[in-house]
Amino acid sequence: MGARILVIEDNPDSLELMTYLLKAFGHEAMGAMDGRHGLDMARAEKPDVILCDILLPDMDGFQIAREIKGSTDLAGIPLVAVTALAMAGDKEKVLHGGFDGYIPKPIDPGHFVAQVVGFLAPGARSPAGRR
Ligand code: MN
């Protein structure tokens, strides 16, 4: 098995592309299309990494980051913003807002999975490295 990856993204095309790419590289991808379901899934599944959009219908990514980093059993999970950093200062805002890193949108299909894997703990990195 590869890594277990939660993707919180409300755009169905983006969600489908990310989960497709992750699965194509042997990872287990699960999706949530709003913050509440994303947090429920994070608590239930304890994924190896969480990818999170910033603009979501019910709450923004910064609220999700506060919930995850404020929760003792979830705080250690790498949390990566996947977002279009259009404004000057957005990168700092993301990295100071509780995220461990970010991947810019639009995602680059040729590099996306490697970018995600770079955020995993060493033991979860390779399909052979886990379980
Ligand atoms: Mn969005």
XYZ file of C-alpha atoms and ligand atoms in Angstrom:
132
model
C 0.000 0.000 0.000
C 1.042 3.569 -0.620
C 0.318 6.485 1.629
C -3.197 7.349 2.774
C -4.010 10.845 1.606
C -7.032 13.005 2.391
C -7.906 15.700 -0.160
C -10.294 18.466 0.956
C -11.355 20.288 -2.213
C -14.741 21.608 -3.305
C -14.025 21.809 -7.025
C -15.034 18.396 -8.414
C -12.625 18.551 -11.358
C -9.676 19.445 -9.134
C -10.630 16.770 -6.613
C -10.936 14.165 -9.336
C -7.593 15.093 -10.915
C -5.722 14.983 -7.597
C -7.247 11.698 -6.440
C -6.717 10.174 -9.901
C -3.018 11.085 -9.912
C -2.455 9.856 -6.352
C -4.153 6.537 -7.063
C -2.238 6.146 -10.334
C 0.965 6.254 -8.273
C -0.249 3.602 -5.841
C -1.541 5.782 -3.034
C -4.888 5.590 -1.301
C -6.769 8.859 -1.824
C -9.959 9.929 -0.087
C -11.857 13.104 -0.847
C -14.048 15.542 1.046
C -15.805 18.463 -0.607
C -16.285 20.712 2.410
C -14.565 21.462 5.682
C -16.925 19.629 7.988
C -16.646 16.367 6.084
C -12.920 16.891 5.736
C -12.485 17.231 9.493
C -14.740 14.234 10.156
C -12.702 12.165 7.728
C -9.402 13.358 9.203
C -10.516 12.286 12.683
C -11.872 8.945 11.502
C -9.093 7.977 9.089
C -5.933 9.629 10.487
C -4.401 9.956 7.004
C -0.648 10.256 6.378
C -1.057 13.698 4.836
C -3.937 16.139 4.333
C -4.180 18.320 1.230
C -6.503 21.251 1.740
C -7.996 23.907 -0.487
C -8.333 27.356 1.095
C -11.705 28.479 -0.279
C -14.399 25.985 0.682
C -18.170 26.390 0.958
C -18.574 26.058 4.720
C -15.286 27.190 6.240
C -11.920 28.294 4.948
C -8.693 26.340 5.006
C -7.365 28.430 7.879
C -10.216 27.276 10.114
C -9.469 23.695 9.125
C -5.790 24.269 9.932
C -6.696 25.615 13.385
C -8.890 22.580 14.088
C -6.279 20.080 12.933
C -3.265 21.708 14.554
C -5.258 22.269 17.745
C -6.171 18.600 18.023
C -3.595 16.453 19.810
C -4.278 13.367 17.714
C -4.227 15.209 14.362
C -1.576 17.890 14.891
C 1.245 15.623 13.709
C -0.324 14.965 10.302
C 1.363 17.052 7.577
C -1.159 19.629 6.352
C -0.567 21.064 2.893
C -2.518 23.903 1.310
C -3.302 23.428 -2.365
C -4.173 26.886 -3.525
C -3.617 29.567 -6.103
C -1.384 32.026 -4.275
C -2.450 35.013 -6.300
C -1.699 37.820 -3.870
C 1.612 39.006 -2.494
C 1.874 37.713 1.058
C -0.375 34.712 0.485
C 2.473 32.249 0.919
C 3.392 33.723 4.299
C -0.260 33.762 5.303
C -0.558 30.045 4.529
C 2.672 29.089 6.279
C 1.815 31.199 9.334
C -1.744 29.896 9.347
C -0.879 26.408 10.529
C -0.038 24.742 7.233
C 3.175 22.766 6.888
C 3.535 23.735 3.238
C 1.672 24.457 0.063
C 1.350 23.251 -3.503
C 0.390 25.955 -5.994
C -2.658 25.729 -8.238
C -3.097 24.995 -11.009
C -1.443 21.727 -10.056
C 1.241 20.362 -12.361
C 0.209 16.767 -13.139
C 3.817 15.816 -13.889
C 5.067 16.846 -10.461
C 2.038 16.774 -8.166
C 2.499 13.315 -6.654
C 6.209 13.909 -6.020
C 5.319 17.201 -4.327
C 2.829 15.401 -2.068
C 5.267 12.599 -1.260
C 7.799 15.230 -0.209
C 5.531 16.135 2.686
C 5.132 12.586 3.986
C 7.009 11.234 6.964
C 9.881 9.004 5.710
C 8.141 5.748 6.647
C 5.104 6.540 4.526
C 6.940 7.695 1.391
C 7.223 4.692 -0.862
C 4.523 2.200 -1.732
C 6.808 -0.500 -0.330
C 7.682 1.509 2.749
C 4.391 1.177 4.529
C 2.925 -1.906 6.203
Mn -12.275 25.925 -3.411
